[in-house]
Short mmCIF file of C-alpha atoms in Angstrom, two decimals:
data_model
loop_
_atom_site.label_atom_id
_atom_site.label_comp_id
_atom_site.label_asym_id
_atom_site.label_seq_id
_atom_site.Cartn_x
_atom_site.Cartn_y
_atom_site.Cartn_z
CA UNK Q 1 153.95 33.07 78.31
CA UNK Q 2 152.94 35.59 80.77
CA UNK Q 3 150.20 35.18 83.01
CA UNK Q 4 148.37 38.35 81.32
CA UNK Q 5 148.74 36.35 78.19
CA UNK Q 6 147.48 32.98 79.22
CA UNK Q 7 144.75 34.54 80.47
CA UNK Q 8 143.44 36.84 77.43
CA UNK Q 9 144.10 33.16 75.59
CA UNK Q 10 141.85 31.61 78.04
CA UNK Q 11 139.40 34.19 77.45
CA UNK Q 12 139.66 34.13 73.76
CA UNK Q 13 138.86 30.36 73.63
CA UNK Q 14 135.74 31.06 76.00
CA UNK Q 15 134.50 33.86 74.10
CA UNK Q 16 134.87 31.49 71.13
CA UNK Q 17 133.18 28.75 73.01
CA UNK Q 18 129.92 31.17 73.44
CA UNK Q 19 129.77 32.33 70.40
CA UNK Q 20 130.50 36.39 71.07
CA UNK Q 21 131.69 37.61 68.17
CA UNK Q 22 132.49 41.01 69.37
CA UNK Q 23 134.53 39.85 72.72
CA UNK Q 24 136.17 37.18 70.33
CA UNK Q 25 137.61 39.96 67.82
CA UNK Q 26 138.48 42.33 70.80
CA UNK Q 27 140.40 39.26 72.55
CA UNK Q 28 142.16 38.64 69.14
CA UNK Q 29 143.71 42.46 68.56
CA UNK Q 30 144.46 42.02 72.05
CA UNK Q 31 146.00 39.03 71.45
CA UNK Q 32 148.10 40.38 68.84
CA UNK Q 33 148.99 43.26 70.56
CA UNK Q 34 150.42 41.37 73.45
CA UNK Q 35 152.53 39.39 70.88
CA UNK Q 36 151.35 36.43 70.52
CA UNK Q 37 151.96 35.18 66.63
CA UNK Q 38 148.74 35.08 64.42
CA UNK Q 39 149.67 31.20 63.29
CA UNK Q 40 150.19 30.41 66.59
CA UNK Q 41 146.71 32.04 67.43
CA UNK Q 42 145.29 29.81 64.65
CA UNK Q 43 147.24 26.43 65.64
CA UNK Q 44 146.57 26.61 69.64
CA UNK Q 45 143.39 28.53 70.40
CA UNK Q 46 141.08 28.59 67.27
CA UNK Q 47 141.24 25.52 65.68
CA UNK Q 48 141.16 23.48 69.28
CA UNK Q 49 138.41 25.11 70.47
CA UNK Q 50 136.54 25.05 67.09
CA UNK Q 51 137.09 21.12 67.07
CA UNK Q 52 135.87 20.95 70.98
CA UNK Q 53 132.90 22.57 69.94
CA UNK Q 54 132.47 20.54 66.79
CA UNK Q 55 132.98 17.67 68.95
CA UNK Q 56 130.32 18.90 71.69
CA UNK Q 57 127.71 19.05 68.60
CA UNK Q 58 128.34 15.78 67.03
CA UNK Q 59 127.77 14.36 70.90
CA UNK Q 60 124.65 16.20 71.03
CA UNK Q 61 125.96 18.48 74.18
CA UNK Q 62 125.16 21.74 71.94
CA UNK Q 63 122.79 22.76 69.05
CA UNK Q 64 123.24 24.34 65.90
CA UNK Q 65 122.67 28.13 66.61
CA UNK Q 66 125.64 27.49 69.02
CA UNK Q 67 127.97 25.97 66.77
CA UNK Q 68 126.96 28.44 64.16
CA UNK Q 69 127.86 31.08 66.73
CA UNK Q 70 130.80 29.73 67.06
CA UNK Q 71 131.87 29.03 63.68
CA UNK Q 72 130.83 33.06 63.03
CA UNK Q 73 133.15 33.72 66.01
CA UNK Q 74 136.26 32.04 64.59
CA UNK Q 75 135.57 33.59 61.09
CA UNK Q 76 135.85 37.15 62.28
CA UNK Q 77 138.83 36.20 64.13
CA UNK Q 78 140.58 34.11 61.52
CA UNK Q 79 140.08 37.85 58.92
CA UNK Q 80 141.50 40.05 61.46
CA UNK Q 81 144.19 36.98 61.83
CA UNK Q 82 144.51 36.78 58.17
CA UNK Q 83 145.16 40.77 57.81
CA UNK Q 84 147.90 40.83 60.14
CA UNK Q 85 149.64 38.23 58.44
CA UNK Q 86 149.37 40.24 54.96
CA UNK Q 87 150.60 43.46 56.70
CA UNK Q 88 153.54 41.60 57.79
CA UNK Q 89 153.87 40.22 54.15
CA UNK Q 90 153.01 36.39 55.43
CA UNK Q 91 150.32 34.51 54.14
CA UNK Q 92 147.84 31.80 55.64
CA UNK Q 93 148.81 28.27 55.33
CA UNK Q 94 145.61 26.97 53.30
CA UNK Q 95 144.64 23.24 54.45
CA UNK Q 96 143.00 22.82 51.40
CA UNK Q 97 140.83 24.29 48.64
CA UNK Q 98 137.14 23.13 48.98
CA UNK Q 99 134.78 23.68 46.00
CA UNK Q 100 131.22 23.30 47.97
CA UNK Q 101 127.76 23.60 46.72
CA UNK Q 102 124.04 22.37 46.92
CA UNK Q 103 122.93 20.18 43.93
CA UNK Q 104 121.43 20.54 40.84
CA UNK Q 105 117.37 20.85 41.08
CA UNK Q 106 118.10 21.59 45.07
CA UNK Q 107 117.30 24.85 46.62
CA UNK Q 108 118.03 23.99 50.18
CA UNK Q 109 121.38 25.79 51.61
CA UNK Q 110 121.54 26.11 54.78
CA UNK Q 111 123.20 23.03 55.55
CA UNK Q 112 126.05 24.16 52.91
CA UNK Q 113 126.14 27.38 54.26
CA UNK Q 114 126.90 26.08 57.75
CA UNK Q 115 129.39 23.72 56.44
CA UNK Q 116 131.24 26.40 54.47
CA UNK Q 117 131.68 28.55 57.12
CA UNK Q 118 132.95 25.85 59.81
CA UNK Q 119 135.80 24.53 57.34
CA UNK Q 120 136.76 27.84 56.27
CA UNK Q 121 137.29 28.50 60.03
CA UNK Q 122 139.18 25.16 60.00
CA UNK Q 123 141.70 26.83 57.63
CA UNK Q 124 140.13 25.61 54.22
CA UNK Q 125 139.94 28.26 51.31
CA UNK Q 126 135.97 27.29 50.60
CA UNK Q 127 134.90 28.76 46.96
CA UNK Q 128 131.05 28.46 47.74
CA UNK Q 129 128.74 27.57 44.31
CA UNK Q 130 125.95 28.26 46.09
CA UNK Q 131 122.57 26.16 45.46
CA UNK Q 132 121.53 24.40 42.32
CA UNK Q 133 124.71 23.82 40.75
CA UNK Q 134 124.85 21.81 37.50
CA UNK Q 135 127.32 19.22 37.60
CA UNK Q 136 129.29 21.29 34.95
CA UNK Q 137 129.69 24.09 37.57
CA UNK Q 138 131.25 22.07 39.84
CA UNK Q 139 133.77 20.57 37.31
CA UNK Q 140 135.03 24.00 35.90
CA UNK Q 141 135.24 25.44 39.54
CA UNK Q 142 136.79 22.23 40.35
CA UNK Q 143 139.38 23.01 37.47
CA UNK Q 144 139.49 26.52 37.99
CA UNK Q 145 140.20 26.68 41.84
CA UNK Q 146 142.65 23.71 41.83
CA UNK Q 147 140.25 22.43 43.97
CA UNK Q 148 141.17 19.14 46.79
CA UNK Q 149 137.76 18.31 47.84
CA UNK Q 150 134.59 18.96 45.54
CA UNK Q 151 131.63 18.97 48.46
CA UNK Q 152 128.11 18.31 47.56
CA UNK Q 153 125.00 18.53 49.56
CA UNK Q 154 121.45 17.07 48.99
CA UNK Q 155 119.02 17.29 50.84
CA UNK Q 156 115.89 16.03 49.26
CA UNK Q 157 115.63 12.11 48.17
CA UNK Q 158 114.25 13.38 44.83
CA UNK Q 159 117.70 15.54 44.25
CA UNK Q 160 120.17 13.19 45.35
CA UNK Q 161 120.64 11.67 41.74
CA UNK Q 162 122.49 14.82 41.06
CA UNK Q 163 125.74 13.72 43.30
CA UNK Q 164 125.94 10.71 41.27
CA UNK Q 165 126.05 12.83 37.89
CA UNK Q 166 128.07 15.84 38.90
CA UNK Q 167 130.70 12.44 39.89
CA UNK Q 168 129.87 10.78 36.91
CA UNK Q 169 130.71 13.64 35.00
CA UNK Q 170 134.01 14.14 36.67
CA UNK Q 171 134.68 10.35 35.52
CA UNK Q 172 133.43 10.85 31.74
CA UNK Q 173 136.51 13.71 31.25
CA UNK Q 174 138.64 11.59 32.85
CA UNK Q 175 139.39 13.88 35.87
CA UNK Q 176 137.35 11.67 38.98
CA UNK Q 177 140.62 10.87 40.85
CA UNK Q 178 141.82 13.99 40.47
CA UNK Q 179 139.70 15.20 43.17
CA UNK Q 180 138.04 13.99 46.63
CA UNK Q 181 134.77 14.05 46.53
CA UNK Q 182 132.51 13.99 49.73
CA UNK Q 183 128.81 14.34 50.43
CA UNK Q 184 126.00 15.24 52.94
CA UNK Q 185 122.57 16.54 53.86
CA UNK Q 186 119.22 15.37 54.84
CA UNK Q 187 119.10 12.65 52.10
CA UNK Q 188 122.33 11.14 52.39
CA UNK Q 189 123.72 8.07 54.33
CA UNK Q 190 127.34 6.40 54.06
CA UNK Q 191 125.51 3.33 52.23
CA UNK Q 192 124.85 6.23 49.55
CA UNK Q 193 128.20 7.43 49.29
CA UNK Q 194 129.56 4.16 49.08
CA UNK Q 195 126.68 3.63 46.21
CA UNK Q 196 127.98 6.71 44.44
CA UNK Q 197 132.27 6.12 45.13
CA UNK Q 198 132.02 9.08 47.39
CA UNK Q 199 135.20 9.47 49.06
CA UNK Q 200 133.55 10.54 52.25
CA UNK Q 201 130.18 11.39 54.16
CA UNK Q 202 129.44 13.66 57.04
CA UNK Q 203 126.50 13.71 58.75
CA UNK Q 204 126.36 17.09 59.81
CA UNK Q 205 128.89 20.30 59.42
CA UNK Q 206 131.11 19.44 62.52
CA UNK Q 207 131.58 15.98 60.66
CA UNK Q 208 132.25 17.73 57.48
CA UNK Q 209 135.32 19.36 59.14
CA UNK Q 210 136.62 16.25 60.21
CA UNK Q 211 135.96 14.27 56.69
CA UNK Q 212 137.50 17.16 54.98
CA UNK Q 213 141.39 16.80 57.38
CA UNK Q 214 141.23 13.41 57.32
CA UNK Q 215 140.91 12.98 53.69
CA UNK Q 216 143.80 15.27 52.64
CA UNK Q 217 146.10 13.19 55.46
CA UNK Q 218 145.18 10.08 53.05
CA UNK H 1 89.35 26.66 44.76
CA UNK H 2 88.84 28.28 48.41
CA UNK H 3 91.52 30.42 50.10
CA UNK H 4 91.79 31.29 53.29
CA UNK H 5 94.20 34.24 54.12
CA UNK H 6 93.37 36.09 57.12
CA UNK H 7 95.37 34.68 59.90
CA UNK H 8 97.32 35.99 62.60
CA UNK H 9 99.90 34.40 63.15
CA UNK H 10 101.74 34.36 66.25
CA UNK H 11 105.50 33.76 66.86
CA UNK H 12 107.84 33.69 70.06
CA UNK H 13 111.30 32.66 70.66
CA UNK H 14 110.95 29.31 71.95
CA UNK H 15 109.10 28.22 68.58
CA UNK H 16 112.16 30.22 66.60
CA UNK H 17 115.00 28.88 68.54
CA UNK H 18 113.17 25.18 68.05
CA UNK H 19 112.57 25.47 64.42
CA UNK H 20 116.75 25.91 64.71
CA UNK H 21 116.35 22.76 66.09
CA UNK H 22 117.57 24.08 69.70
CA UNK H 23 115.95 23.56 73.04
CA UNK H 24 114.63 26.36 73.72
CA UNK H 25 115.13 25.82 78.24
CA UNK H 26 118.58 24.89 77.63
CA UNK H 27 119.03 28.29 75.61
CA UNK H 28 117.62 30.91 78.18
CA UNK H 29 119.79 29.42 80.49
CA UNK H 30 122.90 29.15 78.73
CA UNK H 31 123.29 31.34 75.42
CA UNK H 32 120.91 34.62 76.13
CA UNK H 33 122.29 36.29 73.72
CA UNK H 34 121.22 33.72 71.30
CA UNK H 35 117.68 34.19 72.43
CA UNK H 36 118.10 37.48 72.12
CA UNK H 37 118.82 37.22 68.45
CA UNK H 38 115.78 35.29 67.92
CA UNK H 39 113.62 37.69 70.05
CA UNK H 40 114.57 39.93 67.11
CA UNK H 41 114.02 37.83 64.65
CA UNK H 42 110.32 37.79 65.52
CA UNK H 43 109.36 41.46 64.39
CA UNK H 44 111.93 40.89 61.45
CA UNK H 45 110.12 38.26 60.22
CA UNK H 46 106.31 38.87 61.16
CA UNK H 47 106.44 42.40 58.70
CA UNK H 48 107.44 39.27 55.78
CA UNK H 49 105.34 36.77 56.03
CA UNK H 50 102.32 36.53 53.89
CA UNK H 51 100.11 33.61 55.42
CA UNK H 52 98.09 31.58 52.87
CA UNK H 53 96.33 28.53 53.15
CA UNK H 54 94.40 26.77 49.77
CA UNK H 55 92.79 23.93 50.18
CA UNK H 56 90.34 21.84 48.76
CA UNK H 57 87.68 18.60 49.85
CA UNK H 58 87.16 15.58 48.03
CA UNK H 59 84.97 12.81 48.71
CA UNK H 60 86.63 9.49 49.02
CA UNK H 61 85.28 6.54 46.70
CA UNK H 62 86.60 3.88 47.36
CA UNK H 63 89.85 2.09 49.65
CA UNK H 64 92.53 0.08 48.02
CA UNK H 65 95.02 -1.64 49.73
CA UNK H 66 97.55 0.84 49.94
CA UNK H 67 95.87 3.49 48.76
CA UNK H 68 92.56 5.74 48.26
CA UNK H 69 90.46 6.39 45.56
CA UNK H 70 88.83 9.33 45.19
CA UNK H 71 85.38 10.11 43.75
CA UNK H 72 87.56 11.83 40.69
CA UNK H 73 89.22 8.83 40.24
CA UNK H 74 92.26 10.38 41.37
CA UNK H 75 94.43 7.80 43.58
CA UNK H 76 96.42 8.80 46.54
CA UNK H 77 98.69 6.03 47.51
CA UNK H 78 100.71 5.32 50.42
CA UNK H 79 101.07 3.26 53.70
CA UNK H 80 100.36 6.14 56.03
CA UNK H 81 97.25 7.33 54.00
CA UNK H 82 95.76 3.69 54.22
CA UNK H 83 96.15 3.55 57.26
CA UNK H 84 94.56 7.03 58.79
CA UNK H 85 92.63 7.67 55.74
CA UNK H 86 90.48 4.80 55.56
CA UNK H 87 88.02 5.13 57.43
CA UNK H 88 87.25 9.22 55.93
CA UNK H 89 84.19 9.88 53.68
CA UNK H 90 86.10 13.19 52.41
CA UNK H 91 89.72 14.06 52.42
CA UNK H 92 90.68 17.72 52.60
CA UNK H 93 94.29 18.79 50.77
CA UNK H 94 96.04 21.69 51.42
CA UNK H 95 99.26 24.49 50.32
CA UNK H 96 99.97 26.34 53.53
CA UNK H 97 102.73 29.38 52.19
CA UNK H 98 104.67 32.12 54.33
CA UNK H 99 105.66 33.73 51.04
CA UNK H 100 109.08 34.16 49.53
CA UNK H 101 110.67 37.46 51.16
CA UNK H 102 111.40 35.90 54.71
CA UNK H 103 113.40 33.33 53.23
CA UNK H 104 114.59 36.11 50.35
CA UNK H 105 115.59 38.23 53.32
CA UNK H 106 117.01 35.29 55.70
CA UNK H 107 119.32 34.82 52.73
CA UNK H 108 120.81 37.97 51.81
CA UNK H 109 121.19 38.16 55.83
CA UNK H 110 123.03 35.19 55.82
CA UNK H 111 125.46 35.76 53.74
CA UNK H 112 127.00 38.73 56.27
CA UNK H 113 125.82 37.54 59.38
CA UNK H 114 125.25 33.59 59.88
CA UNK H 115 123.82 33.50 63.10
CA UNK H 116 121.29 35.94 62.04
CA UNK H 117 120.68 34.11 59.38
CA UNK H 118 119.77 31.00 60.72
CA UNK H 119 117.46 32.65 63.48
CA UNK H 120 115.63 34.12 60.28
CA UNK H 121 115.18 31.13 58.65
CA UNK H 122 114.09 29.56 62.05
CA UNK H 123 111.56 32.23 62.17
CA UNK H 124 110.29 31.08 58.73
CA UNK H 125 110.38 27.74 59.46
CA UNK H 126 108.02 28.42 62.81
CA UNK H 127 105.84 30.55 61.40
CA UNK H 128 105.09 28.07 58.43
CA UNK H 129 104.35 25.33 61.08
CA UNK H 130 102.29 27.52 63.07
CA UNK H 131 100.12 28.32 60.16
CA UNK H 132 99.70 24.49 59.27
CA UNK H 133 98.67 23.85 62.89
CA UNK H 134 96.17 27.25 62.69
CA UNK H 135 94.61 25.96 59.84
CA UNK H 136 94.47 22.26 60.46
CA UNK H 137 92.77 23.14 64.41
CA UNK H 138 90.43 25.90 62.28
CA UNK H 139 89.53 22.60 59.71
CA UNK H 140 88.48 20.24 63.03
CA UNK H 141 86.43 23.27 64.46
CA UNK H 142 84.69 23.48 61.18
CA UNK H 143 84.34 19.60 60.82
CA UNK H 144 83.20 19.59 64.72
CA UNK H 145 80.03 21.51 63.34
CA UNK H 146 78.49 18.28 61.73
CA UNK H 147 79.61 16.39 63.98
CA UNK H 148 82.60 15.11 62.36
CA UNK H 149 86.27 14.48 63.35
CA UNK H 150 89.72 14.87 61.21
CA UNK H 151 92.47 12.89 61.10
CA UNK H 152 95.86 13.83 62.30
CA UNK H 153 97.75 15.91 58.72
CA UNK H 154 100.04 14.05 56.77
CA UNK H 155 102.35 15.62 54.62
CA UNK H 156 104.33 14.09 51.88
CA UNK H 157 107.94 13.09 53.07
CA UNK H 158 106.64 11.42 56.34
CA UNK H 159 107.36 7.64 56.77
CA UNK H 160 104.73 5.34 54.71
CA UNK H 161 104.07 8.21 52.36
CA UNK H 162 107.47 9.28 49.98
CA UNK H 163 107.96 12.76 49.52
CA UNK H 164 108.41 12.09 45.43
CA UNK H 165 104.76 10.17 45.31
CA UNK H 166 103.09 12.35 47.91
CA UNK H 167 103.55 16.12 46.66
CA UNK H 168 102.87 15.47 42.73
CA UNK H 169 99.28 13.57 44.23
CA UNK H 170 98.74 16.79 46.52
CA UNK H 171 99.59 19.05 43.30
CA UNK H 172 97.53 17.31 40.74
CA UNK H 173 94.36 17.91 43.33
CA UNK H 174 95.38 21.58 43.79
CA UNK H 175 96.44 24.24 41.76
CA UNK H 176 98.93 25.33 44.06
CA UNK H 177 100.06 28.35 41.88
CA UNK H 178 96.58 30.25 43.13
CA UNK H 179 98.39 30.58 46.63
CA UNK H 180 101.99 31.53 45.04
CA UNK H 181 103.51 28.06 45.39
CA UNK H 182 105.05 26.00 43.00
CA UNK H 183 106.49 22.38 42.59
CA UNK H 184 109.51 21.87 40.38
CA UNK H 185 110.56 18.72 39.01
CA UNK H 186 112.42 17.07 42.31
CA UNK H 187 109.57 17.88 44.44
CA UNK H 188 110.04 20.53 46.06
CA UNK H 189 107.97 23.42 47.32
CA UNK H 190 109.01 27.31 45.86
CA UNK H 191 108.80 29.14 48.59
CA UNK H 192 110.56 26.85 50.56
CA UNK H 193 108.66 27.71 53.52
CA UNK H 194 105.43 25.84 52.36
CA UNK H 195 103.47 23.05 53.79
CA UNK H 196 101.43 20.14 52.00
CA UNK H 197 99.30 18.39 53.91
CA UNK H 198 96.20 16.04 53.95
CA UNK H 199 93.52 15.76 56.21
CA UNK H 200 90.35 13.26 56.75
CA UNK H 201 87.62 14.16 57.65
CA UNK H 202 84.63 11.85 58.54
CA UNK H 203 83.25 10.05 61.46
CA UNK H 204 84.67 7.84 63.71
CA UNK H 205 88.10 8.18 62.36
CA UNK H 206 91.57 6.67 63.37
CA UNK H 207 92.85 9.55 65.49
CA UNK H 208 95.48 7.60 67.05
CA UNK H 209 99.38 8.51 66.63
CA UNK H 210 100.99 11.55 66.30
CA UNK H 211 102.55 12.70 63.07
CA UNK H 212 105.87 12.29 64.85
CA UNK H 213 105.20 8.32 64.27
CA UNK H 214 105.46 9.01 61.01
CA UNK H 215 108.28 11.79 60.42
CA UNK H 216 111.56 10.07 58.83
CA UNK H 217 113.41 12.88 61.33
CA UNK H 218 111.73 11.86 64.32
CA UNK H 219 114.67 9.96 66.24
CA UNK H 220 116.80 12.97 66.21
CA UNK H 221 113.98 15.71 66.31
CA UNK H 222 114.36 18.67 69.25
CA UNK H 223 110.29 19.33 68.59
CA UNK H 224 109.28 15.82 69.20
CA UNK H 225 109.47 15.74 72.87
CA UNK H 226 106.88 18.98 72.62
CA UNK H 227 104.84 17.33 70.60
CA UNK H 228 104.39 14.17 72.91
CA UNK H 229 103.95 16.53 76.10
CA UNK H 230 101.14 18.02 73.77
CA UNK H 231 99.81 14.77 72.86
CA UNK H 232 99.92 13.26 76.68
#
């Protein structure tokens, strides 16, 4: 790699690091103008630097309108990544399909929200339900989509119940290990998902990343 | 029942980039931009916010073990409430509401530009606080008048007092549909950004603690360290 190379990667992974949106997308054509391979862009700069910074959240280093800034970052270069693939008649490598959504009886989305949008950065195709989803939703998405990983996230104590029927319902039509199922939000705890034969918990989006790789390597 | 809707409310960045749960110092210093953002935010979200506060007193009758009664009859149970309710001759329970279109707008935003987004619902979520604290400091002024003191506001959710026993008691003493707010089945608050609380009033109250002691998000909470300078 040349030097000029190395150096617009080095920028790209800082720009991705802060946040900037605009420098990251400019540092990405660039990027691909100086030749470097869109997969390889996704393999050795995004995804690292996505994880460092998911990493630097879970230890507390950053906050949440950072790693939300980042996460925004990587999506706008991941589409402009994901466009010059399809010109060149390629296609993304999924990781995974992800059906995600906020409970039934819970209005609260934020949480989802951030958690789609890191793990779609990650590489995950994320078909979002959006907030109060009947357990029936989720199962015909699940269905539909071909999903891996059916996420669901409470937040309130009093809406919790819902993870335990929208996976109950899975197991009634016979389809429960047919799909991974993990959980999160404010009223959730790994003692719940083990309650509930969730297949994984994370405690906050970066985690949710993580939960989501490492239960597709099982 | 009384409703009190003429504040002004104020809102800076610090109390939006907080209510992101960010530390505001750390911020300026390293992410401007993101302050930036939220410096937007403010105007954004000060032209959409509808401040309303209903509330209503009731004298106490009588103290249970975990619990109060109330001259109605109506019971309000809970370990926090015994404990800084007990000594109050009246208790005063309130809706504080921003209104739906912040949140309606932080939404739509959201789905185009997260960041955004997030510094919107921030906004909402400071501007909802600052209203609770307005009205709760404009409650001890009034209660100051006869000599009285108030308690420091509980709200349903906080540790001693679950949030699925706390905002049915606060609903069944107010009719919080006169200030726009509604509670569905699992307890929650529509608009989102809305406050319960409860106050005591009376004399020679337990005004010890900080509602911090009692928040079931206080050991990972960026606003409790501004809450104990404010307290020392």
């Amino acid at each position: 790699m040349s030097n000029t190379v190395d150096q617009t990667l080095d920028e790209l992974k800082q720009a991705l690091t802060d946040g900037d949106s605009n420098k990251t997308a400019t540092l990405t054509r660039k990027s691909l103008d100086l030749g470097v391979e869109p997969l390889a862009l996704i393999q050795n700069v995004i995804v690292p630097t996505l994880t460092q910074v998911g990493q630097d959240f879970q230890d507390f280093v950053i906050f949440l309108p950072e790693l939300m800034a980042s996460g925004d970052a990587a999506e706008k270069a991941t589409a402009i990544l994901e466009e010059a693939l399809a010109s060149s008649g390629q296609q993304m490598t999924s990781l995974g399909t992800v059906v995600i959504g906020t409970v039934e009886n819970d209005v609260h989305d934020i949480g989802k929200n951030i958690v789609s949008t890191l793990v779609r950065a990650h590489g995950f195709k994320v078909v979002d339900l959006g907030r109060d989803v009947a357990p029936s939703v989720f199962l015909e998405a699940a269905q539909k989509e071909k999903a891996d990983i059916v996420a669901m996230s409470s937040l309130m104590t009093t809406t919790r119940p819902s993870i335990l029927s929208t996976i109950n319902l899975f197991k009634e039509v016979e389809l429960r290990n047919d799909y991974k199922f993990i959980i999160g939000g404010g009223s959730v705890t790994q003692v719940y998902a083990d309650e509930v034969g969730a297949d994984g918990f994370a405690p906050d989006a970066a985690a949710a990343v993580e939960v989501c790789k490492a239960i597709l390597k099982k | 029942m009384p409703i009190l809707d003429q504040w002004n409310l104020r809102l800076d960045a610090d109390a939006i980039l907080r209510g992101q749960g960010a530390d505001p110092v750390i911020l300026r210093t390293r992410r401007p931009n993101l302050v930036k953002i939220a410096e937007q935010a403010i105007g954004e979200a000060l032209t959409r916010v509808y401040p309303i506060v209903l509330y209503e007193r009731y004298p106490v009758g009588s103290i249970l073990h975990n619990s109060i009664r109330l001259l109605n009859g109506k019971e309000i149970t809970g370990k926090a409430i015994s404990q800084y309710l007990s000594s109050s001759k009246e208790v005063l329970v309130m809706v504080c509401s921003i209104g739906a279109e912040l949140e309606e707008y932080a939404s739509q935003v959201m789905e185009t530009d997260m960041v955004h987004g997030l510094a919107l619902y921030g906004a909402g979520s400071a501007a909802v606080e600052a209203l609770a604290n307005a009205a709760c400091q404009y409650f001890e002024e009034q209660a100051a008048q006869k000599n009285w003191q108030t308690t420091i506001p509980l709200s349903p959710g906080m540790i001693g007092w679950p949030i699925e026993v706390g905002q049915p008691q606060i609903f069944s003493l107010l009719d919080g549909e006169q200030a726009g707010v509604k509670l569905t089945e699992s307890a929650i608050m529509l608009p989102m950004k809305s406050l319960s609380l409860i106050l005591g009033l009376g004399e020679d109250l337990n005004q010890q603690g900080t509602p911090c002691d009692y928040c079931s998000m206080r050991d990972i909470c960026k606003y409790r360290s501004d809450h104990a300078k404010q307290d020392a």
